[in-house]
Amino acid sequence: MKISYRRRILIFLLSVFCLSVLVFAMSRLAPGDPLVSYYGDRAERMSPEEKDRAMERLGLNESMVVQYVKWVKNAVSGDFGMSFKYKQDVMKVIEGRLVNTLILGGVGFILTFLLALLLGILCAFHENSWLDRIICKVGTITSCIPEFWLSLVLILIFSVNLRLLPGSGAYALGQSSSISSRLTHLILPMVVVVMSHLWYYAYMIRNKLLEEIRQDYVLLAKAKGMSRRRIMYQHCVRNIMPAFISIMAISLPHIVEGTYIVEMVFSYPGIGTLSFESAKYHDYNMLMVLCLITGIVVIFGNITGQAISEAIDPRMKEPEIMEVAADGSR
Amino acid sequence: MEADKTFQLVGAGYKDTVVPVERKQHWWTGRPICSMVILGIIILACVGCRFFMTHDPTYMDLASYNLAPNGEFWFGTDTMGRDIFSMILYGGRISLFIGILATVLSTFIAVVYGSISGIAPGWLDEGMMRFTEILLSIPSILIIIFVQALIGKDNILVIAFVIGITSWMSISKIVRTEVRQIRESEYVIASRCMGGGFWHILRVHLLPNFVSSIMFMVVMNVRGAIVAESTLSFLGIGLPIEVISWGSMLSLAEKALMTNSWWMILIPGLFLVITLMCITNIGNYIRKNVNQRQSNM
Amino acid sequence: MMENKDILVDVQGLTHQFPMGKKKSIKAVHHVSFQIRRDEIFSLVGESGSGKSTVARCLMNIYEPTEGTIRYDGINLCDKKEREQHKTRLQRERQIIFQDSASALNQRMKTKDIVAEPLRIQHIFSEKEELDQYVRQQLEMVGLEENYLNRRPSELSGGQRQRIAIARAFGMKPRLLVADEPIASLDVSIQAQVIKLFQHLQEEHDCAILFIAHDLSMVRYLSDRVGVMCKGHLVEMGETEKIFQNPLHSYTKSLLSAIPVPDPALEKKRSSVTYDAASIWNTGIMVEAEEGHWVMQEEADHENLI
Amino acid sequence: MNKQYALEINNLSVSFFTADGETEAVRDVSLSLRQGEVLALVGESGCGKSVFCKAIMGLLSKDARIKSGEILKDDRDIRTLSEREMQLLRGSGISMIFQDPLTSLNPTMTIGRQIAEAVKLHNRELNRQQIKAKVLELLELVGIPDAESRYDSYPYHFSGGMRQRCVMAIALAADPQILIADEPTTALDVTIQAEILNLLKEIQKKRNMSILFVTHDLGVVAKIADRVAVMYAGKIVEYGMAEEIFYDARHPYTWGLLSALPYYARAKGELQAIPGFPPHLTPPPKGDAFAVRNPYAMEIDYEEMPPFFPVSETHFAATWLLDEHAPEVVSPFREISKRRCGA
């Protein structure tokens, strides 16, 4: 079934709406005094009258619905409130870190899938050979290693003992503009992001390809004299591309999650570290926005991914001939 | 005369001509015996930890902290002077318990939710599936952090609960697809024609058929839950350091890194990874049992 | 038409549509009327997409017909209340056999449980021994020995599975058996076995069979009367030999001419008649060409036919 | 080597090696395909006829192995060819079409491209226009009307019959001398089947191709075949000219197959089914595999595999009934077929 673009946009907006309601409701149900998140320590020093006035000014005495509407109104104009921990506008804090996360996560994402595709093809082409078996075994092992532990081990080896690579941060002190410093700081986190997801997706692609080379059309292609390599690239890989793109779309939340965890272990100044800290210090304004941003990026990626995958799949373009379906038996 | 006898008409089924074969296969071929044994040993050791522990895992021996593995402390001691070997056994019990409890919870939610969605009319089914997709599109670590921040407590049950209610979505999608498929299969139609009621079909046809297809997911969920617990505890938003689990043991890693105490990171982590691998192998075995057509390449 | 008390199933103006999306729908069956007598084998033949299976499923109430009535022994099957009233009777007396025995039998059940399933649901036997005995007997009747009792469908061949399905259906002593392409996926020699089994059991149980098939030669051998379907329309109906020897509708003619005859000398001489099925979308009416032999006539060429 | 043979297969045995042991799918089969004839290979499912075809094409899956025998084409044993040479041979020397037209085309590629691919593989010197012209020519050859506009259609735009025509176009793309057709009409409706068979016959005559036609339907055999080979449990049990098989069969299995047809049953009054089920071939049974289902089996059938006995110059049957020691058995089938033939 083909879904129209208008419908997709509608689904996107609806999902974002649901997400924002969810996030908002949760943050309001959270324990702790909401005044604290606006005024920080100052709230504790307020008299009851001051508190009442502050509540009124912030609209906290109104119903949740009204509060939500106001919040959305402010949010649209870019005002998400103050961060309790940083005593700063939430957006200001996020801005600087968003780029760091995008570099780590984005490059990691692309690298993961490039390698996964290559590995998948390699394994499917040599199915059941020693090469395939070794890659599968090693892959299974890597997929069983939790991100945080892999990070620890790498830090232990490469920065603590060998002192080759830095084990924390995004750049050396005072070298925020030095590209080489940023690059060396990226290596270990990137390795973890890629390694911990690579096999999961490579295995998926391998299995898709194995399914594909069991199709009857492969026999016909062989019967007309095509070589195995050509069949693999011109038929099978081509046919799994839609599935590949949609796997990429679905994988987004996992990669994002992985990136966040890696950030925390390497204390890499990104969204992940930030959300972890704000959860720890009950900085709900911040956490809310972080959840929302992440959610929107993922949902957007998801929906575009599905759209691309359907657009390049000719089977999706027109409904099949209904001849067979007219008889209820099949 | 010999010829006459052998050329006598005797007709069909005169003798059995089937040549008996000896199956050379052993019962264990293809089964992940090694993983099952290792996992069995780990589980047994953890459950019966009080018989194997060499020290009290909670006792902080301030005289002997941060010791490398030696004769007395087989796997060394941590920065608080606790015996790592005893802690692994003791903490493994909690890690495994959380893994199983969380899976039981998520499987329960998934089966109920998925079955309802599978039986429900089109619009409701669509809505329910959209909802799971939205949940799936949020990185689960964020949901966990959020829920965890809301509940504000950190004991074993809460962690298991949080992990459980954030990991049911993919199983429920599979349950729903299976239920839809089985519901439209001819044997269920036939059963309905014979007058089989809802409960009869559920008991005889639906349950036995979809259990096998979600088993793999369930096993993998145990793995996922153990990883989630250790990650959370490591980050310091799961179990506190006093409650020993494989994750909370590793949360001392930062200090360990500073003193280059490799045993504090490598040993508990290895246990964790080996356990996860055994579970994965068993899960893969369950999945592999479906048909294996030969390649056309 | 036929005598009333002989008729077990009476289908009048049956129409069934499958909804396709919100506005579109596909008419799988278009104003089909026929009757089945109490002790006959009535066959519906046609190519894939002709709607014959849909008719069968409507008869079993698997699909609710969009229009028309189906009466089974006087009970209106399209009426939910009436159906509910005679529920037990209908469930016991009507049985169905599907084409693909692999999907019609639950792969996780043992042979004996599959055959016993309807008997258990309907509480036919109160004693377990009696039930076991009866199941054994049924399996023996379809030619499966005792060592098949504890096997599962995946361990059996297609012919053996279809026998189990037959044992399950006849175990209920049905008065109407709907067989939806029961031999289509079987080998020639096994087809003959199954057809003979059908014949034998029908004589023994004295029931009516609605036999759906696309293999016309088997239909000719087995059935008493035949209905020919094309694109959801019943185009011709009558006694088997009459239809095969003197087909009136041009679709029937083309269909018959297309069946290859296992006789090289004859086959190489034959030529096939082609028929453009596109014209069938026009509505037509059934006309009785001779006694008991009905043919659909498109209103336009009313005169040319007879 | 006789020049009149397009393909000669000698003592071919193919086995599958699975966890359950060795399955002898094709057992010591010798068969020759003459220049310009249609040879039908008849048998029930699981008798090894598809495996036999795939073995010729070198398309066996990895768990199968040709244990012995030779496949001679133009005095060369195909089995000794390298993979590269084999690729050149497939399509141009021997082509194959398969049972299910719904799955044998790549669903995401246009029909035109799939045929063009086959043309290009064996005619590397052609340019784009020439290839397209050739594709259109092929589409017309297999009777697809309005070829130009169909060039860019996807397989799902076509009905089953049309797809099988496309598959045929692919198979014929490089003018093969031999075409192997593995149940090409089984998945189709009878009226479509008739069209496809006529088309196949027509093309075969036009190009003087040899066709190995695999089927289980004796009606189809009668329509298309010049010569017939009957296969049971991995072995050929009888072969001869079509008329000889249909009117003067000698093997009890052929009798059984023919008597199971309702066409003959009507003349005789009752359908004769072969009792029992085909045997498993892991490992194959002792003696003649058909003995346990054969009402005319003799003691020797249960002990020893029968060799081929000649009936005429072209007709051979592997049954002990033709041995000089065997008692006289009249074919239960002879009477009816004679009567039919006379009529």
Tab-separated table of C-alpha atoms in Angstrom, chain C residues 3 8 51 139 162 201 231 233:
chain	number	residue	atom	x	y	z
C	3	GLU	CA	-38.341	-31.749	-6.522
C	8	LEU	CA	-30.316	-30.059	0.276
C	51	GLY	CA	-15.026	-17.341	-7.898
C	139	LEU	CA	-8.173	-43.443	9.824
C	162	GLN	CA	-5.354	-35.042	2.448
C	201	LEU	CA	-17.223	-42.596	1.172
C	231	LYS	CA	-15.204	-14.615	-13.826
C	233	HIS	CA	-20.631	-15.992	-13.335
